[in-house]
Short mmCIF file of C-alpha atoms and ligand atoms in Angstrom, two decimals:
data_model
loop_
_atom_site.label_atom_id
_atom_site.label_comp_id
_atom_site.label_asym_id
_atom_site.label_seq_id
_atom_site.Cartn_x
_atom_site.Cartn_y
_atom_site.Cartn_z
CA UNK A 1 25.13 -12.22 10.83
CA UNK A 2 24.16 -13.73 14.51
CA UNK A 3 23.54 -11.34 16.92
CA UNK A 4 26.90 -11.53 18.75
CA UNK A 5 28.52 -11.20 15.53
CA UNK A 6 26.80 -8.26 15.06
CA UNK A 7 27.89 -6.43 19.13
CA UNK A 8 31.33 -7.51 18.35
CA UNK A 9 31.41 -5.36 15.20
CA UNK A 10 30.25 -2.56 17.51
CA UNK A 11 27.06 -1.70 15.48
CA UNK A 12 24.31 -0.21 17.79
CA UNK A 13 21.62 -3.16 18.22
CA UNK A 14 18.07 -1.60 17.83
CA UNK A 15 15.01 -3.95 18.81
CA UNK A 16 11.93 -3.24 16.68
CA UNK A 17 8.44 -4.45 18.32
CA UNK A 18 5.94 -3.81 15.89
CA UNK A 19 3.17 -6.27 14.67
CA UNK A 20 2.56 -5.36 11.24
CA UNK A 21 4.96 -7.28 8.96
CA UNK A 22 5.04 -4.67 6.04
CA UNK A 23 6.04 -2.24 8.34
CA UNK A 24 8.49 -4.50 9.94
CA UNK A 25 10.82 -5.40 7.27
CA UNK A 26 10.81 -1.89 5.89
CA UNK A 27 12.12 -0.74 9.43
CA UNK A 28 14.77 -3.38 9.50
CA UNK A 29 16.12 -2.27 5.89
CA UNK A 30 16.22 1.46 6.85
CA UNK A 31 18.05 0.39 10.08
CA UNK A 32 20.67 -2.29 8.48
CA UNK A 33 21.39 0.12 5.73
CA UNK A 34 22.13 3.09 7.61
CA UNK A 35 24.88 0.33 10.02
CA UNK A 36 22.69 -0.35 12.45
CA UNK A 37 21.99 -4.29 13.45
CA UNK A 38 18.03 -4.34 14.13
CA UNK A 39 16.56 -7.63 15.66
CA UNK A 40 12.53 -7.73 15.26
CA UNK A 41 9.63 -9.87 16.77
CA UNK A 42 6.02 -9.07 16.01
CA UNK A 43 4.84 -9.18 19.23
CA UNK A 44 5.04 -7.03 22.99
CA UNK A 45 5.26 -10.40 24.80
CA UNK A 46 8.41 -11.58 22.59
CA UNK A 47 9.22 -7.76 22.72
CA UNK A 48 9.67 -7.56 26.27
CA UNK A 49 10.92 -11.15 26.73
CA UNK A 50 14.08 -10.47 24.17
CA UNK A 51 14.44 -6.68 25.38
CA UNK A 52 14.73 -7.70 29.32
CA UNK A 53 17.42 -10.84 27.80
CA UNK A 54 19.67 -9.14 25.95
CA UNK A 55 21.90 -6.09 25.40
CA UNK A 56 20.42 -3.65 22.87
CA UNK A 57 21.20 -0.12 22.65
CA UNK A 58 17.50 0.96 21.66
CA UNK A 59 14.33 -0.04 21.29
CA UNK A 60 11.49 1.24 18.74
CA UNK A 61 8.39 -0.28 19.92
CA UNK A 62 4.95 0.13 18.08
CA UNK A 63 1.91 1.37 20.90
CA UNK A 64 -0.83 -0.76 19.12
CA UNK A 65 0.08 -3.76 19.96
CA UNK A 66 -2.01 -7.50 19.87
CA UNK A 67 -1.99 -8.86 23.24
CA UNK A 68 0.96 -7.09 25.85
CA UNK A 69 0.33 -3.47 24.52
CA UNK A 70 3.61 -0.72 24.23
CA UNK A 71 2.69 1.33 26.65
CA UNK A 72 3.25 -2.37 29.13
CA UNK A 73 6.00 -3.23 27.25
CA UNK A 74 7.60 0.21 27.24
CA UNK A 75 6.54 0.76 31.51
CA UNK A 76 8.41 -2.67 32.16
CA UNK A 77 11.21 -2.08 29.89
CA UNK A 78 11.71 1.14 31.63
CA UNK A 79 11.25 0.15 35.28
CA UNK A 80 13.98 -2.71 35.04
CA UNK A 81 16.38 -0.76 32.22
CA UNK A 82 16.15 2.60 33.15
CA UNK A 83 19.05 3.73 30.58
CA UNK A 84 17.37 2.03 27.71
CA UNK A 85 16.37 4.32 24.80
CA UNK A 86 13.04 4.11 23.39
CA UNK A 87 11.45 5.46 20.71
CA UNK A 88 7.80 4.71 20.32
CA UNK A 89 5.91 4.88 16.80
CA UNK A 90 2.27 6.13 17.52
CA UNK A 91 -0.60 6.90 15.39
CA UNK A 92 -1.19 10.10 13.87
CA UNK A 93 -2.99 12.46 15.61
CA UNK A 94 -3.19 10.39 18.49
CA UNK A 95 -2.49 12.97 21.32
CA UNK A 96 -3.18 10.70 23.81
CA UNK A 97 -0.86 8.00 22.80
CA UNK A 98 2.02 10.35 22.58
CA UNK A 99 1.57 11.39 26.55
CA UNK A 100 0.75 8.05 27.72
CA UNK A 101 4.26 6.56 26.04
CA UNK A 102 6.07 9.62 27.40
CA UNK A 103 4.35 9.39 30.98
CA UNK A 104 5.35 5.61 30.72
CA UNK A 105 9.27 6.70 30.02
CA UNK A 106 9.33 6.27 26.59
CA UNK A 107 11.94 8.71 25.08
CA UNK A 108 10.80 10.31 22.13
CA UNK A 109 8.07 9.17 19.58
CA UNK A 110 7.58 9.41 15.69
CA UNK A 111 3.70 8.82 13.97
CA UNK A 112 2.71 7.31 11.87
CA UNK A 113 2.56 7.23 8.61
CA UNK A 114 6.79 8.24 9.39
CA UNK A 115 9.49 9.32 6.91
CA UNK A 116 12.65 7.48 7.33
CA UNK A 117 14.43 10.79 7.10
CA UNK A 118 12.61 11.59 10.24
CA UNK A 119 12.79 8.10 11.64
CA UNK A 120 16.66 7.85 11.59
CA UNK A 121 17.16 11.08 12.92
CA UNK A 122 15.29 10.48 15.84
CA UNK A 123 17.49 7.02 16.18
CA UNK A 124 20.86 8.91 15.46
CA UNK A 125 19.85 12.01 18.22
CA UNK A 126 19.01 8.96 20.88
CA UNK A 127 21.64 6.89 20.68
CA UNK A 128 23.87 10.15 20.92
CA UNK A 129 22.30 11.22 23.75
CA UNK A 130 22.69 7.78 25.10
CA UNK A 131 26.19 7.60 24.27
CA UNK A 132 26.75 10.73 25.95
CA UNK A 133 25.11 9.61 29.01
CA UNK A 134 28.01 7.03 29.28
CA UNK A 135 31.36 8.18 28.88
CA UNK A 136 33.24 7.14 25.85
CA UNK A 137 36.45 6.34 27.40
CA UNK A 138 37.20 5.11 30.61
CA UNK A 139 40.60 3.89 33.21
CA UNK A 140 40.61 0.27 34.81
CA UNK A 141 43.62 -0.29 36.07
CA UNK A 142 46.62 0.38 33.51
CA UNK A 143 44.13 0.65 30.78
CA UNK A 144 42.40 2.81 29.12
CA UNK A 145 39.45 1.81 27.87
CA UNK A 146 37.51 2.91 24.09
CA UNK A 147 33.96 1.92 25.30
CA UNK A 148 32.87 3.02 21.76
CA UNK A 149 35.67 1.64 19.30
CA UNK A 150 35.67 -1.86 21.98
CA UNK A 151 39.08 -1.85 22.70
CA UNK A 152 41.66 -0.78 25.78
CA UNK A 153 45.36 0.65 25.93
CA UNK A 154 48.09 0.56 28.01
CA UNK A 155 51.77 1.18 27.76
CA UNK A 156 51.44 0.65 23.52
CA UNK A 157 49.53 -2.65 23.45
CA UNK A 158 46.34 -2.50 22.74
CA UNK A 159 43.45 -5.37 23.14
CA UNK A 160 40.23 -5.41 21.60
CA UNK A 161 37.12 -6.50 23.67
CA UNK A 162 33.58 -7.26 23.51
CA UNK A 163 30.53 -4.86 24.29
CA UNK A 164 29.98 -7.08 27.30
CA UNK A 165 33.17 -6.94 28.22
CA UNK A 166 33.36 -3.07 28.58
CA UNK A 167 29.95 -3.04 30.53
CA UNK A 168 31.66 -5.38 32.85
CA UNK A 169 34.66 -3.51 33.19
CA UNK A 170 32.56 -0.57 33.41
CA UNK A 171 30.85 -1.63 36.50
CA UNK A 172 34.11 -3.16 38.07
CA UNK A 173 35.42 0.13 37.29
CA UNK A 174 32.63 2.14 39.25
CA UNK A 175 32.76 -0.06 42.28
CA UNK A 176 36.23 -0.45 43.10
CA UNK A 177 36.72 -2.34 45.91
CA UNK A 178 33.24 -3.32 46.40
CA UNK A 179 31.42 -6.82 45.99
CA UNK A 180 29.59 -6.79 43.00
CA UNK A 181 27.27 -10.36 42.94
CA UNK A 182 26.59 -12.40 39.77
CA UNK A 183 23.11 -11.24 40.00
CA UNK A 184 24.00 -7.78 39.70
CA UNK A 185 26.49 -8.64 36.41
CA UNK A 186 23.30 -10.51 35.05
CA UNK A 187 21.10 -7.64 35.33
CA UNK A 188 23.42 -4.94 34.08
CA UNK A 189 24.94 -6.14 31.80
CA UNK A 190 22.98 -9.26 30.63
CA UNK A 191 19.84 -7.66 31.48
CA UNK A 192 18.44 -10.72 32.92
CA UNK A 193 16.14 -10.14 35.71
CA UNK A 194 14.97 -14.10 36.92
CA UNK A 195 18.50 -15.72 36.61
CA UNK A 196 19.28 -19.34 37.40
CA UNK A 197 22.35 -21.62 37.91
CA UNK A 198 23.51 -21.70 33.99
CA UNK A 199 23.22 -18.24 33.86
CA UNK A 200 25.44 -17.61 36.92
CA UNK A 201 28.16 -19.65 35.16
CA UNK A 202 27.40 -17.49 31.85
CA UNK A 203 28.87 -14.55 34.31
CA UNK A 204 32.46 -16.77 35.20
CA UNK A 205 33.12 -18.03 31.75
CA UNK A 206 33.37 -14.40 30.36
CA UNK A 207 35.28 -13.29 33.76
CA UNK A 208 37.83 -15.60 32.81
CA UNK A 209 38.50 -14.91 29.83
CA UNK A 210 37.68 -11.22 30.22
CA UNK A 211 40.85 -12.06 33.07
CA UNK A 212 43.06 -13.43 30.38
CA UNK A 213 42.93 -10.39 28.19
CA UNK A 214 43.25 -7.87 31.04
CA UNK A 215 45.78 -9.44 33.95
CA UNK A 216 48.98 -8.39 33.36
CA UNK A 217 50.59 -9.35 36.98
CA UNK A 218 50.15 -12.40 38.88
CA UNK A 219 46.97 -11.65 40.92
CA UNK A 220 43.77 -10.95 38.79
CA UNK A 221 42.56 -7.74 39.12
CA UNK A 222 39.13 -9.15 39.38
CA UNK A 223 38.92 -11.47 42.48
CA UNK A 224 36.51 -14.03 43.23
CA UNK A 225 34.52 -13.46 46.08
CA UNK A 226 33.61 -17.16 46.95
CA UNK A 227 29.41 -17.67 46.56
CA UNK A 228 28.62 -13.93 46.15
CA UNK A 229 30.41 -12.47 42.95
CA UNK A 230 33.27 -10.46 42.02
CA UNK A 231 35.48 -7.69 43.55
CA UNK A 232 37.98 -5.18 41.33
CA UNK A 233 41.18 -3.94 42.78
CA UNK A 234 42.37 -1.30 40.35
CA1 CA B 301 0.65 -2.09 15.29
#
């Protein structure tokens, strides 16, 4: 299953960042078979790289790390994504560790040797928290939107939209009336921090067709602002 396959189902995508391969793969299985969609490098440089580029909902990233060490990865990732989960695996014993990651914003931690029992509870009680950080349903305009079941209402019809899409709408939603700028969109809900030209044009392509599925009058309810971005009227 590609990974946009994967948000469109609505599964929670966890990134794993953890060198050891064994250790790897058995944290992918747990993950997968308990409906999550994990993604994995073996590295904190292809850790951070993937985590600052895409959309994932948490991120369980291994402190001894070759190279980029989690405590870097988890400082950066926090700094530019402050609503990110993360869950940091530390070794056992290792007081330090555990009060570095936390000082560093890391969210909770699990040592090592872990249980999975222990493991996905920590995942489930994160991405709960995390879900209740951001409400589950939201209004834009005429619709209501199911941020968590991916889909909006209004007057019986109901449409079903992507994860990105509800971010967006999300965002639209809390600035009303304001101009928010394609660089803003990237970093939000793209999580892109050193965007270029084909990324900009990433942002209209799923505006229109985010338009298509919303507009119900003649004018869009998401305007152009020419050269800057976008501005809601809802
Ligand atoms: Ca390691």
């Amino acid at each position: 299953m590609s990974d946009e396959t994967s948000q469109q189902c609505g599964k929670p995508r966890i990134l794993v960042v953890e060198d050891e391969e064994s250790i790897r793969g058995g944290l992918c299985d747990v993950l997968a078979y308990h409906g999550w969609a994990p993604a994995a490098v073996g590295s904190g440089e292809e850790g951070l790289d993937r985590g600052l580029r895409e959309k994932f909902d948490l991120v369980i990233l291994d402190l001894m790390l070759p190279g980029l060490s989690g405590l870097d990865v988890c400082r950066r990732l926090r700094h530019q994504i402050p609503s990110l989960p993360i869950l940091m695996l530390t070794a056992k014993g290792s007081e330090d560790d555990i009060v570095h990651g936390l000082r560093c914003g890391a969210d909770d931690y699990v040592t090592k040797p872990f249980s999975v029992r222990e493991l996905v509870a920590r995942v489930e009680a994160l991405l709960r928290r995390s879900r209740e950080a951001a409400p589950e349903t939201f209004d834009f305009g005429p619709w209501e939107i199911d941020a968590a079941g991916l889909r909006a209402t209004a007057a019986e019809r109901t449409i079903h939209l992507s994860g990105r899409e509800v971010e967006l709408l999300r965002i639209f939603g809390q600035q009303a009336d304001r101009v928010v700028s394609r660089r803003t969109l990237l970093q939000e809900v793209w999580g892109l921090i050193n965007v270029d030209e084909i990324e900009t044009r990433t942002v209209d392509v799923h505006i229109a067709k985010l338009r298509k599925k919303i507009d119900t009058g003649e004018t869009s309810m998401i305007e152009t602002v020419r050269g800057v971005g976008y501005r809601a009227t809802v």
